[in-house]
Each structure stands twice: as structure tokens, then as C-alpha cells.
mmCIF file of C-alpha atoms in Angstrom:
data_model
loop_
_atom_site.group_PDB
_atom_site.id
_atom_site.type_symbol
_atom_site.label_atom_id
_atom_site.label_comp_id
_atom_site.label_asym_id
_atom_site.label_seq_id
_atom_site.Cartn_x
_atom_site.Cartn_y
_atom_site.Cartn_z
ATOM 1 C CA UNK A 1 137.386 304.769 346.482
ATOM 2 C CA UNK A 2 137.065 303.118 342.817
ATOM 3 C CA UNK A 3 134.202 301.860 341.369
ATOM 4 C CA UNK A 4 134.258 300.182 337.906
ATOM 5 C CA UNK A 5 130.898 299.735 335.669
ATOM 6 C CA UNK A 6 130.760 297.365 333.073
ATOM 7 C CA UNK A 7 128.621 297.379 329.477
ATOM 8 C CA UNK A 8 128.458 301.801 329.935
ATOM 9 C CA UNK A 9 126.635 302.470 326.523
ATOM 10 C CA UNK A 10 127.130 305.411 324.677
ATOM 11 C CA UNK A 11 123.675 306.806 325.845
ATOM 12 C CA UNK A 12 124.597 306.332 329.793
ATOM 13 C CA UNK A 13 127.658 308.125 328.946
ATOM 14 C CA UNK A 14 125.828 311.531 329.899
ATOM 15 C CA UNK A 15 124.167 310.768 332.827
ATOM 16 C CA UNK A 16 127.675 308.444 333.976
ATOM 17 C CA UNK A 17 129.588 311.900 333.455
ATOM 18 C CA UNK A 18 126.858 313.812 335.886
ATOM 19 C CA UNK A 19 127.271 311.450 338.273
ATOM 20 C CA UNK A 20 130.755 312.115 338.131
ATOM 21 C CA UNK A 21 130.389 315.756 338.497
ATOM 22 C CA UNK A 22 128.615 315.264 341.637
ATOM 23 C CA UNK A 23 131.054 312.888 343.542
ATOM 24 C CA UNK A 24 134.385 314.232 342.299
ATOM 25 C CA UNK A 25 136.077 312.140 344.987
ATOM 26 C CA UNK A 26 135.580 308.988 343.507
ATOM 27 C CA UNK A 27 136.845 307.011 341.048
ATOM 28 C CA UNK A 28 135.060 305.836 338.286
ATOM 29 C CA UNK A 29 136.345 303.691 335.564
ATOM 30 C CA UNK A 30 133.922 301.356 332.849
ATOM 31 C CA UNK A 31 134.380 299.574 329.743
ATOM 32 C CA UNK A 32 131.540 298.730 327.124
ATOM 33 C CA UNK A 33 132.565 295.002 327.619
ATOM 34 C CA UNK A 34 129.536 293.036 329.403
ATOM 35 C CA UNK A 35 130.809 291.313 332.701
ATOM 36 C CA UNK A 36 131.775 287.502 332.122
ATOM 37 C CA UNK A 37 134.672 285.254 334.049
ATOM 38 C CA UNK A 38 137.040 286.988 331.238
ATOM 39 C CA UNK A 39 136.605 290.820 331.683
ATOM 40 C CA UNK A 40 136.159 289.977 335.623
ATOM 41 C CA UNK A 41 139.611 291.083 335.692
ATOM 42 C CA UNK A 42 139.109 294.304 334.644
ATOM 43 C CA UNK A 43 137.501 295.266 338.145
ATOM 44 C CA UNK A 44 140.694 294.878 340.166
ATOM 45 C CA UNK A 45 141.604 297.338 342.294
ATOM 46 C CA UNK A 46 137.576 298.516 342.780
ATOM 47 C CA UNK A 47 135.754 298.703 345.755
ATOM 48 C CA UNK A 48 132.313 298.018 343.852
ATOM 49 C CA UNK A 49 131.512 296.918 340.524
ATOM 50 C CA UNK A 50 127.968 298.868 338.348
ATOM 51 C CA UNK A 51 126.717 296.213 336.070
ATOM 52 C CA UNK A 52 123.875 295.999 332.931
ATOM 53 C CA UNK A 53 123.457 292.927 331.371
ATOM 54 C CA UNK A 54 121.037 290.149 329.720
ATOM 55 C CA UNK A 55 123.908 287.658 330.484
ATOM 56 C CA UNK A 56 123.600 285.777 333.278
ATOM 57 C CA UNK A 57 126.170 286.477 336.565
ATOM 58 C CA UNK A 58 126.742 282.769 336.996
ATOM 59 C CA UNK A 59 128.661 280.797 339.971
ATOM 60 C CA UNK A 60 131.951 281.221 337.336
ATOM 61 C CA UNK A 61 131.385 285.007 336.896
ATOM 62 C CA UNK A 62 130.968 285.992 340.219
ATOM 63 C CA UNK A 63 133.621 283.723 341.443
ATOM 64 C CA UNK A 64 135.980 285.360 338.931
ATOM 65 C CA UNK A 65 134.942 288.987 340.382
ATOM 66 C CA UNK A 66 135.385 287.787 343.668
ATOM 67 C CA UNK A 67 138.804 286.584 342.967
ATOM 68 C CA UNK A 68 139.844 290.087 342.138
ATOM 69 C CA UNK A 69 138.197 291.205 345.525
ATOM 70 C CA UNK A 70 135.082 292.854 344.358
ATOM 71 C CA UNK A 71 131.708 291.588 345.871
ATOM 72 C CA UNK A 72 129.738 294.550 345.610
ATOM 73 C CA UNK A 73 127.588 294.419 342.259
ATOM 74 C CA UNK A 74 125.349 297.212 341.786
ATOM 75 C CA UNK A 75 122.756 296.472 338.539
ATOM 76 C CA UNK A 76 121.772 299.170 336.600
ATOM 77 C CA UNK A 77 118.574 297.534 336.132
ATOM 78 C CA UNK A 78 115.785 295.989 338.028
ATOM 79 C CA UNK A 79 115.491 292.749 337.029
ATOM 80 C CA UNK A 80 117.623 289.756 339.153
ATOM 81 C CA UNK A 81 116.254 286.405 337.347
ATOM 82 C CA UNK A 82 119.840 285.988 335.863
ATOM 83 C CA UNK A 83 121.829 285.877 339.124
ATOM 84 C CA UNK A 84 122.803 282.756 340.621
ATOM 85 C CA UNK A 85 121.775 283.361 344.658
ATOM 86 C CA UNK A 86 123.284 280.233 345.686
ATOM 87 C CA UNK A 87 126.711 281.197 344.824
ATOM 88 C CA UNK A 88 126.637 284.922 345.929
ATOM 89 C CA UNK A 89 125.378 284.019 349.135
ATOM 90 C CA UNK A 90 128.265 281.450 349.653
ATOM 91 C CA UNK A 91 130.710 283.935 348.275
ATOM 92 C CA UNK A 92 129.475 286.754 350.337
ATOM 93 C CA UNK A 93 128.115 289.128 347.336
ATOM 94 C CA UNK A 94 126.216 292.641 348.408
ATOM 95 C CA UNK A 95 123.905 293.089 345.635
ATOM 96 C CA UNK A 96 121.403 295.848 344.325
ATOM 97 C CA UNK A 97 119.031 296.725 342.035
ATOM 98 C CA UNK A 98 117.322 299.566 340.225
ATOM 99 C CA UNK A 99 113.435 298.662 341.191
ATOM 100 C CA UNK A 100 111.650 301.901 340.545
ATOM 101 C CA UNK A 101 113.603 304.322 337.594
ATOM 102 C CA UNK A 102 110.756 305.258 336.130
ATOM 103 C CA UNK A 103 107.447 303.335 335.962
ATOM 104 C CA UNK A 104 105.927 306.273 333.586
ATOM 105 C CA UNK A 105 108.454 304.659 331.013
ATOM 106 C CA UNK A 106 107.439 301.179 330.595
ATOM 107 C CA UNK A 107 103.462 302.448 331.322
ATOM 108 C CA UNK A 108 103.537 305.010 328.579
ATOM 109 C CA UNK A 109 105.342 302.500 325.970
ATOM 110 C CA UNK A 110 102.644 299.725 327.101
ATOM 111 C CA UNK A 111 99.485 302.110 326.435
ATOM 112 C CA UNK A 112 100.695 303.917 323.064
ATOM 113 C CA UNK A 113 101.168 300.101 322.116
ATOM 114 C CA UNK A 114 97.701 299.486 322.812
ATOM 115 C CA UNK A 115 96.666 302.481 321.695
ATOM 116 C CA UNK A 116 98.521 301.703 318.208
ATOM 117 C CA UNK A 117 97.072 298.351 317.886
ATOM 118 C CA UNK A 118 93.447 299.660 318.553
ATOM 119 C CA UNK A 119 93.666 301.879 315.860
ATOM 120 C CA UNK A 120 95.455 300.031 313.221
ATOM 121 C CA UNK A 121 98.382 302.364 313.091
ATOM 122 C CA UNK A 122 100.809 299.906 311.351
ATOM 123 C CA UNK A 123 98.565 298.773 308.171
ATOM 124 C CA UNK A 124 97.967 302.302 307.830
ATOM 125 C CA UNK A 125 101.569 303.298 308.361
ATOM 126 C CA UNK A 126 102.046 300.579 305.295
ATOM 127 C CA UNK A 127 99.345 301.832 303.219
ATOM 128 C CA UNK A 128 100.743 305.618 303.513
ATOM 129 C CA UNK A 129 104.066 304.929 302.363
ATOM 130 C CA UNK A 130 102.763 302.814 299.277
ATOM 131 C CA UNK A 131 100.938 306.116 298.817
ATOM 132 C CA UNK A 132 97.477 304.460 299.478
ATOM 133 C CA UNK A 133 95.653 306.893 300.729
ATOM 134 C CA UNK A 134 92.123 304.793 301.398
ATOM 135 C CA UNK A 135 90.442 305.263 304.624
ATOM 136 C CA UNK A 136 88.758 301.095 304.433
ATOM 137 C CA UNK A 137 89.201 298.575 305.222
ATOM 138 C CA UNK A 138 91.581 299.917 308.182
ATOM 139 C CA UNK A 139 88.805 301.001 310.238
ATOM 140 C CA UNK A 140 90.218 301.106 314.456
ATOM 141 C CA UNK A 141 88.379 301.208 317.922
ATOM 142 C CA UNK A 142 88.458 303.709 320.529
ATOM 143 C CA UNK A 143 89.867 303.165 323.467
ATOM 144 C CA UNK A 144 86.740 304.768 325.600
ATOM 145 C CA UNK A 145 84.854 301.388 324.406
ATOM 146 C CA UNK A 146 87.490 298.862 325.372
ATOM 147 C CA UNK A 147 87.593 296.921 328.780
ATOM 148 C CA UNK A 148 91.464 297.134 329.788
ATOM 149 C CA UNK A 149 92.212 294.243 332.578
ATOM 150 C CA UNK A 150 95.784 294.966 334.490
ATOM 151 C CA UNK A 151 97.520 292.190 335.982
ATOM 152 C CA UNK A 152 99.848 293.774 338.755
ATOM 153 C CA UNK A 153 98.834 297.030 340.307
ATOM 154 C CA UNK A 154 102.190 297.871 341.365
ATOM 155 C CA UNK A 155 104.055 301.328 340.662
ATOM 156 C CA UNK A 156 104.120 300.575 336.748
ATOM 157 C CA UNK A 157 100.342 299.163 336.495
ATOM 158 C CA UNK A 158 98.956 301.938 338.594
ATOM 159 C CA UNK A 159 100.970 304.866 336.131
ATOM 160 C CA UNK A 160 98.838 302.479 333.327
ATOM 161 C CA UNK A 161 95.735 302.878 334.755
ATOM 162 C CA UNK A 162 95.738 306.563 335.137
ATOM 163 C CA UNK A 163 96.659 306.896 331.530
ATOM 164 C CA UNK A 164 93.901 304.280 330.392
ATOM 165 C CA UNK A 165 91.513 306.727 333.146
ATOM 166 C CA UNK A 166 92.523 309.625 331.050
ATOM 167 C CA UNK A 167 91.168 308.153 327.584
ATOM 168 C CA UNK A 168 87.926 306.994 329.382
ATOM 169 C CA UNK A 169 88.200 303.343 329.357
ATOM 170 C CA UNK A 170 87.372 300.949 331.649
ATOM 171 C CA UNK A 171 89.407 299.602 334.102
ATOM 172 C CA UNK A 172 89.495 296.334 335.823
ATOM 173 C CA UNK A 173 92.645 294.500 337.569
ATOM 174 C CA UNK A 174 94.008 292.033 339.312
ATOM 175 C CA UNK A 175 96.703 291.365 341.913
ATOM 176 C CA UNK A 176 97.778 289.120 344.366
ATOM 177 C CA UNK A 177 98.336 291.975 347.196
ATOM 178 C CA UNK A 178 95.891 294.541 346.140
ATOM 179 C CA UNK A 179 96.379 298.171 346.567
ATOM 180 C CA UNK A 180 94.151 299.724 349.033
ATOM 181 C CA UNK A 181 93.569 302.539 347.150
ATOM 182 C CA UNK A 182 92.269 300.321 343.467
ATOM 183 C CA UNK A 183 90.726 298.616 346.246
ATOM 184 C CA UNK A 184 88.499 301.100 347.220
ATOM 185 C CA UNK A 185 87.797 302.268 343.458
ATOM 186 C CA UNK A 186 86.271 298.999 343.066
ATOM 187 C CA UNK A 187 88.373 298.177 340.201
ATOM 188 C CA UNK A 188 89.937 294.798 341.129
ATOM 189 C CA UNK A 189 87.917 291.421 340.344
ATOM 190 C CA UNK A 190 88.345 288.575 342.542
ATOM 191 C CA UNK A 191 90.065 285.986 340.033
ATOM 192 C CA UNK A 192 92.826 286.191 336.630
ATOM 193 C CA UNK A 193 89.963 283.840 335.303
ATOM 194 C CA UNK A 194 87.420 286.555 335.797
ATOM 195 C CA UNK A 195 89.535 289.355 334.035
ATOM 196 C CA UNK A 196 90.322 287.193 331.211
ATOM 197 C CA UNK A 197 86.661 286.447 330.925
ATOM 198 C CA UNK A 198 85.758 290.120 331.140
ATOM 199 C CA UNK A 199 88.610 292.237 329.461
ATOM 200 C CA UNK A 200 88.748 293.368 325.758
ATOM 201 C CA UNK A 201 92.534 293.863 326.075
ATOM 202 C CA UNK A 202 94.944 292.933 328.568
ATOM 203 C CA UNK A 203 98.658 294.235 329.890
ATOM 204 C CA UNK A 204 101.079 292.682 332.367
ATOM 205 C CA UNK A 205 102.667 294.371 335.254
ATOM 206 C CA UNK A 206 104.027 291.692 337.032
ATOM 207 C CA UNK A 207 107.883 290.205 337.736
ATOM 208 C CA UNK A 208 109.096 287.081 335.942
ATOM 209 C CA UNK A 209 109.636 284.985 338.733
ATOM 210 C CA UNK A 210 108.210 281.088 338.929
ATOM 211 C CA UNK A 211 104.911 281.473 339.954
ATOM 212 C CA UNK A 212 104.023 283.765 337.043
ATOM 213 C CA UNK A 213 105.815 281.761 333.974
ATOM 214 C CA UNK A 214 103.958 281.142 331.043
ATOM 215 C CA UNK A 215 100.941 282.523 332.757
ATOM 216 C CA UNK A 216 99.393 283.888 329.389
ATOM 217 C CA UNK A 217 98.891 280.073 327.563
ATOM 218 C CA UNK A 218 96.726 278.236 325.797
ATOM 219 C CA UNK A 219 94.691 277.521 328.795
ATOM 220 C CA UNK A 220 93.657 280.798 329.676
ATOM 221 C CA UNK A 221 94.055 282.487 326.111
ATOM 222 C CA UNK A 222 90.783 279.841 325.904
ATOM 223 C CA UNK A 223 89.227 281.999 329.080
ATOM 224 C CA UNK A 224 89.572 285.384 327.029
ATOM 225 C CA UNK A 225 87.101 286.775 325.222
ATOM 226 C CA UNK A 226 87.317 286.213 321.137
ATOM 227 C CA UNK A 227 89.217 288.733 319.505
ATOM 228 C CA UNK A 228 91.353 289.742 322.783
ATOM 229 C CA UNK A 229 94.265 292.062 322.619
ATOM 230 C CA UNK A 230 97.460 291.264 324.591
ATOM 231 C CA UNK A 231 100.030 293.867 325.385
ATOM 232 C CA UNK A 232 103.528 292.064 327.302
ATOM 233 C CA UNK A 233 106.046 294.937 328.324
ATOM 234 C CA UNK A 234 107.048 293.416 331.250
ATOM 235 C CA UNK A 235 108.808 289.986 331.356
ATOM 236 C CA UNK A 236 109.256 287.385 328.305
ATOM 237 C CA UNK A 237 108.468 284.361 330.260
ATOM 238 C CA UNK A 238 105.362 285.562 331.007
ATOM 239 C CA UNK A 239 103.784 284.463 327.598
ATOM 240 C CA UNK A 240 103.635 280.976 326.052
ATOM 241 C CA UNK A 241 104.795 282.831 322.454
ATOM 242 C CA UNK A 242 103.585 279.345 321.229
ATOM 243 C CA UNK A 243 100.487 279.881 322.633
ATOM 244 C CA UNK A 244 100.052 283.329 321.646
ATOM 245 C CA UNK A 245 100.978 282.589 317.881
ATOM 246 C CA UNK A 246 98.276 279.356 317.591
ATOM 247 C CA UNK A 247 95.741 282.196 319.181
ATOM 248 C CA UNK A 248 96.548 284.835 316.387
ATOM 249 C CA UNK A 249 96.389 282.529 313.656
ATOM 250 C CA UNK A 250 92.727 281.367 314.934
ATOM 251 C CA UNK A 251 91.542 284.864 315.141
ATOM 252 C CA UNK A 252 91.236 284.524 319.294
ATOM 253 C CA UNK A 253 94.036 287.144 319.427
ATOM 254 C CA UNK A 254 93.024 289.920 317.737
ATOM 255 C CA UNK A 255 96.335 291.575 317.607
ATOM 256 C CA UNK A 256 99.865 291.486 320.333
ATOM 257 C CA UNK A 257 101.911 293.929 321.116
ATOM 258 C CA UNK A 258 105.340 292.678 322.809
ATOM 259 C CA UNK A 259 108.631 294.315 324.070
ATOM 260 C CA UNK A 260 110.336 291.689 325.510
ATOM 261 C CA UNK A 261 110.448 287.880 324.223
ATOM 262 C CA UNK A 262 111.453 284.834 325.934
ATOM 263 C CA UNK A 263 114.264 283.973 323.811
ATOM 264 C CA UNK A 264 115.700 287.899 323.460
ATOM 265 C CA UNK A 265 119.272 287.219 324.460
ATOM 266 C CA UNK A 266 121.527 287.578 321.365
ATOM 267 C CA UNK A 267 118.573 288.567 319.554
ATOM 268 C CA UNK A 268 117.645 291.953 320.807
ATOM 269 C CA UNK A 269 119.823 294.753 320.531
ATOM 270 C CA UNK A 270 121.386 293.161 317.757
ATOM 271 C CA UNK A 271 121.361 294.553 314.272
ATOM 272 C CA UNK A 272 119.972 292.227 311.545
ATOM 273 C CA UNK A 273 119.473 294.040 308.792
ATOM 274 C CA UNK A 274 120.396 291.886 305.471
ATOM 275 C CA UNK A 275 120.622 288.815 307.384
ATOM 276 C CA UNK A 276 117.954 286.162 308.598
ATOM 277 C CA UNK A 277 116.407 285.796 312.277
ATOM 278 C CA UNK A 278 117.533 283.136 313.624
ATOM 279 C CA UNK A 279 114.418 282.667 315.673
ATOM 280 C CA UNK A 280 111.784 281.999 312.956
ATOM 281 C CA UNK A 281 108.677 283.255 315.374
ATOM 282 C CA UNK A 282 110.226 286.637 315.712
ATOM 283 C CA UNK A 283 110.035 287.361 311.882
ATOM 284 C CA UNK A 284 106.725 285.804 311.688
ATOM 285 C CA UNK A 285 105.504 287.634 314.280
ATOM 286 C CA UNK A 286 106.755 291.245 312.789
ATOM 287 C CA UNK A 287 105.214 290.289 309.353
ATOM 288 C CA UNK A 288 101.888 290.466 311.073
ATOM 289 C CA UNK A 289 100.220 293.474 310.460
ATOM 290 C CA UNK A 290 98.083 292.942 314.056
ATOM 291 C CA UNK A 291 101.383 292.084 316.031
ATOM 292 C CA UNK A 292 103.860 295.240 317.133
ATOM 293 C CA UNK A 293 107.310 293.857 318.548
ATOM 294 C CA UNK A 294 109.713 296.294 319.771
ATOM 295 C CA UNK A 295 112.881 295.224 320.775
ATOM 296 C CA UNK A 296 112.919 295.940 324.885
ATOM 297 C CA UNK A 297 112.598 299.416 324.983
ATOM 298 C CA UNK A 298 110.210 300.648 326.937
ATOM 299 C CA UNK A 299 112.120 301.334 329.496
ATOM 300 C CA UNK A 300 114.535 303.287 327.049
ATOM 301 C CA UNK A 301 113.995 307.076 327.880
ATOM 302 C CA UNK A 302 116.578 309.395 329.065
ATOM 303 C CA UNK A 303 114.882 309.796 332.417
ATOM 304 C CA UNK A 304 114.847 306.277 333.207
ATOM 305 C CA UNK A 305 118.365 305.934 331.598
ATOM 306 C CA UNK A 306 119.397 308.630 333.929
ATOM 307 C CA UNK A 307 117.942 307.088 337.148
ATOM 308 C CA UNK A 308 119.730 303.505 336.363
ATOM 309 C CA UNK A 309 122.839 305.002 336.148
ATOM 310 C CA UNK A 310 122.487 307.430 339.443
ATOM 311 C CA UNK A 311 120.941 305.238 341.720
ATOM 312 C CA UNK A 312 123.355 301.674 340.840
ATOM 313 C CA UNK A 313 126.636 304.702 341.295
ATOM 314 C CA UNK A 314 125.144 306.151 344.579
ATOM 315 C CA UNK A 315 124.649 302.377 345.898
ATOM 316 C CA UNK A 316 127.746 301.315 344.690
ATOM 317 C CA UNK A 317 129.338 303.836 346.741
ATOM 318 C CA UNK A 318 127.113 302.753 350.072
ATOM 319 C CA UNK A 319 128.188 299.345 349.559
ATOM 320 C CA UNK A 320 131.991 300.477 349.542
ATOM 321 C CA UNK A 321 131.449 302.382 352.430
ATOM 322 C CA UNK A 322 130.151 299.724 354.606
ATOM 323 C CA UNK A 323 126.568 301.055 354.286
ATOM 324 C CA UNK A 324 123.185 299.211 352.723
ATOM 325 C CA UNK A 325 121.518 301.260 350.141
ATOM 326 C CA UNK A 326 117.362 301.337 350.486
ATOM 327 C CA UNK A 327 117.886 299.391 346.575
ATOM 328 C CA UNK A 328 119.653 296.651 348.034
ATOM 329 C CA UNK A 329 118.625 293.127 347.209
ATOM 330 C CA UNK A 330 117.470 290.693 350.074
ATOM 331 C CA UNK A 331 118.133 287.416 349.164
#
């Protein structure tokens, strides 16, 4: 049995050659190459193909794979926005995912965000290394005094709550298919226009699908409170950046904290140094000294790095076998 994995970075490299140790028997082969109609090729001969990518697997990409008999695609990732259903259906694709590597990841990146924007870390970071040692006018907020609304409750909201429960802040949330447990706390409110009323800062735990695009926009930035904090380390589509920016430049937005953008393809994970953005919003937005944009990486952790790797290789090698992994995508 082969198995071939496509875009390996030098940091999955580790956790690819445990794998390894532990199944002996199979075959593994990768390049650093994302997957597109070109490198397709490269797969023949697998049984299963392990794929990480921002590109999308269109109907010409996953007809090309096809054509060199592999239609099990294992992502290292959890996201599936960027796969065209339509055509994997037709060409019989077995697909899966990486839903749950490790919520405490993206959780702990969203909160030290919010934690850092609370108390004015990056002015002061500025001031420090000009060797301006003044406490004022960089005065910051506690996060005991702050009401934190969570949209989306599931396994990477709830890790966020117990952190923003262990600095003494108050919690209230919101979801669509509330968990019974929240439920019980008494921490959900009945509406999104009630949190947004209610909430000194807000954070997003939810998928980018449809329903939920551009759901942070100048509509209900109006609904928040003035002088709201917004934390996005979940999906780029969630926020109208637009939106966000005219709220920031009024003073409604108090200060943004993003790790993933909209428009991120080609421009995250790139190096720019010397050269100009070509999205102008990005490099107004890290001029700000109330804005903190990291470049998608809260999920970037050698535990959740580890996870990706071992759970898309072990379902990789159910697929091959005939078998359907519990990570397997419905569709």
C-alpha cells in the first residue's frame, strides 16, 4: 500500500517520520509541491493521496488525480470550503478531514489576542524598543471587567470560555444548537443581536460556510456597543474587512485582532519583506497600533501539527483499505 502527501512542510516532517515509524508496512512518499492538475501526476501508483492546501481542489484537479487512479484525498486540515462537491461526487472521491486537532490551539491564540489588545501590548512593545519607558498614555483594561460574547460553542469556543472563566470575565454566547451543558450555566442569550448589544469584546467560533458570510458588517458592527473589540481566528469570510476598517476609523471598533483574512491566498505565508502588499488593507491594518494581524497561525503548534498529520495518514490508510475513517467527510 502507497500513499503520497502533497505540500509536507518542513515542520510536518517530524511528526510524517513518526507516523512512519508506526506503520512500517506502508509506503509513504510526498513532495512540498501543493496539489494542482500539474503535480496530479505525481500520485500515480498510490492508493490514497494526504493533502494541505489554500488552493482550491477544483473539477480539473481532481479529475487529473483521478486520471492517475487516486480518489482517496485525505486533508490535513479541517476546513472543506475549497473543494468542488459536485465533481467529487460524480467522480467517485472518498474524502476526509481533520475536524478536531486541537481546539486548545486556535482558543489559546484567540484569548492571548484579546488579552494583548486589552492591555495595549503592541504600543507598548513600540514604545520599549524606542527605549520609552513611560507608563501613559498606554493605560489597558482587565479582562475580569470585560463582557466576552462567543459565537459558536463548539469544541474550540467552549476551550475559550474556560480560559476567559479562568481570568474572571464574563461570559455570554451564542449558538445555533446550544450545548446543554452552557445551557444550563445560563450563559447563552437568545439572539446574535442581543450579544452584540451586550458584549465588550467578541470572538468567532463558527465554520465559514454560507449562512455565516460576512456576518460581522456594518449592520451589526452598528448593534455593538461603542468601543467594541473583535477577535476573528476562525474563518476570513466571516468579517466584512470593509466594514471592520470604516468601524476602526470611527472609533466603534476599539481595536481587531485577526488571523485569517478573506483575501489570504498568495498573501499569507508569503514573505514580503522589502516589497509592497499587494492588498493595501492588510498594511493599513498592521500600521494600526489597536489592530493585531497574524498571518493564520493559530492553529500552528506542534501538537496540532502533529494530529493533522496522524489522523489524514491513519485515514488515508482506511480509505485504501476499503474502510471509512470516523473523519470522513459526508457530502
Amino acid at each position: 500500500m502507497k500513499v503520497f502527501a502533497y505540500g509536507i512542510r518542513d515542520d510536518e516532517k517530524p511528526a510524517l517520520k513518526d507516523w512512519e515509524s508506526q506503520n512500517p508496512e506502508i509506503e509513504v512518499d510526498y513532495t512540498q509541491e501543493l496539489l494542482t492538475p500539474e503535480t496530479a501526476k505525481l500520485a500515480e501508483g498510490a492508493d490514497s493521496a494526504v493533502v494541505y492546501q489554500q488552493l482550491d481542489y477544483t473539477k480539473e484537479t481532481l479529475e487529473a488525480l483521478a486520471a492517475v487512479g487516486v480518489k482517496n484525498m485525505s486533508l490535513r486540515n479541517v476546513g472543506t470550503d475549497n473543494i468542488d462537491f459536485d465533481a467529487a461526487k460524480e467522480l467517485g472521491f472518498n474524502i476526509s478531514n481533520v475536524p478536531v486537532y486541537s481546539p486548545n490551539a486556535i482558543a489559546e491564540h484567540s484569548m492571548i489576542q484579546l488579552s494583548r489588545l486589552l492591555r495595549r501590548t503592541k504600543p507598548m512593545d513600540n514604545k520599549v524598543a524606542k527605549h520609552d519607558l513611560r507608563w501613559a498614555p498606554t493605560i489597558g483594561r482587565e479582562m475580569r471587567m470585560q463582557t466576552v460574547g462567543i459565537i459558536g460553542t463548539g469544541n474550540i469556543g467552549r476551550k475559550a470560555i474556560n480560559i476567559l472563566k479562568g481570568f474572571g470575565a464574563k461570559v455570554i454566547a451564542y449558538d445555533m444548537f446550544p450545548n446543554k451543558e452552557l445551557q444550563e450555566e445560563g450563559l447563552y442569550v437568545d439572539s446574535l443581536d442581543e450579544l452584540y448589544a451586550q458584549a465588550d469584546a467578541i470572538s468567532m467560533y463558527v465554520p465559514g460556510v454560507p449562512a455565516n458570510h460576512h456576518m460581522i458588517n456594518k449592520d451589526s458592527i452598528a448593534k455593538m456597543k461603542d468601543g467594541v473589540v473583535i477577535v476573528n481566528c476562525s474563518r476570513g469570510n466571516l468579517v466584512d474587512i470593509d466594514a471592520v476598517i470604516d468601524g476602526l476609523n470611527s472609533g466603534k471598533i476599539s481595536d481587531f485582532a485577526m488571523d485569517v483574512y478573506e483575501e489570504e491566498v498568495g498573501l499569507f505565508n508569503e514573505d514580503w519583506s522589502g516589497k509592497e502588499f499587494p492588498d493595501p488593507k492588510i498594511a493599513d491594518l498592521i500600521a494600526r497600533d489597536n489592530v493585531l494581524v497574524t498571518p493564520h497561525i493559530a492553529f500552528y503548534t506542534t501538537k496540532a501539527v502533529d494530529e493533522m498529520v496522524h489522523q489524514s495518514f491513519d485515514a488515508a490508510v482506511s480509505f485504501a483499505k476499503g474502510e471509512k475513517p470516523s473523519i470522513a467527510v459526508d457530502y
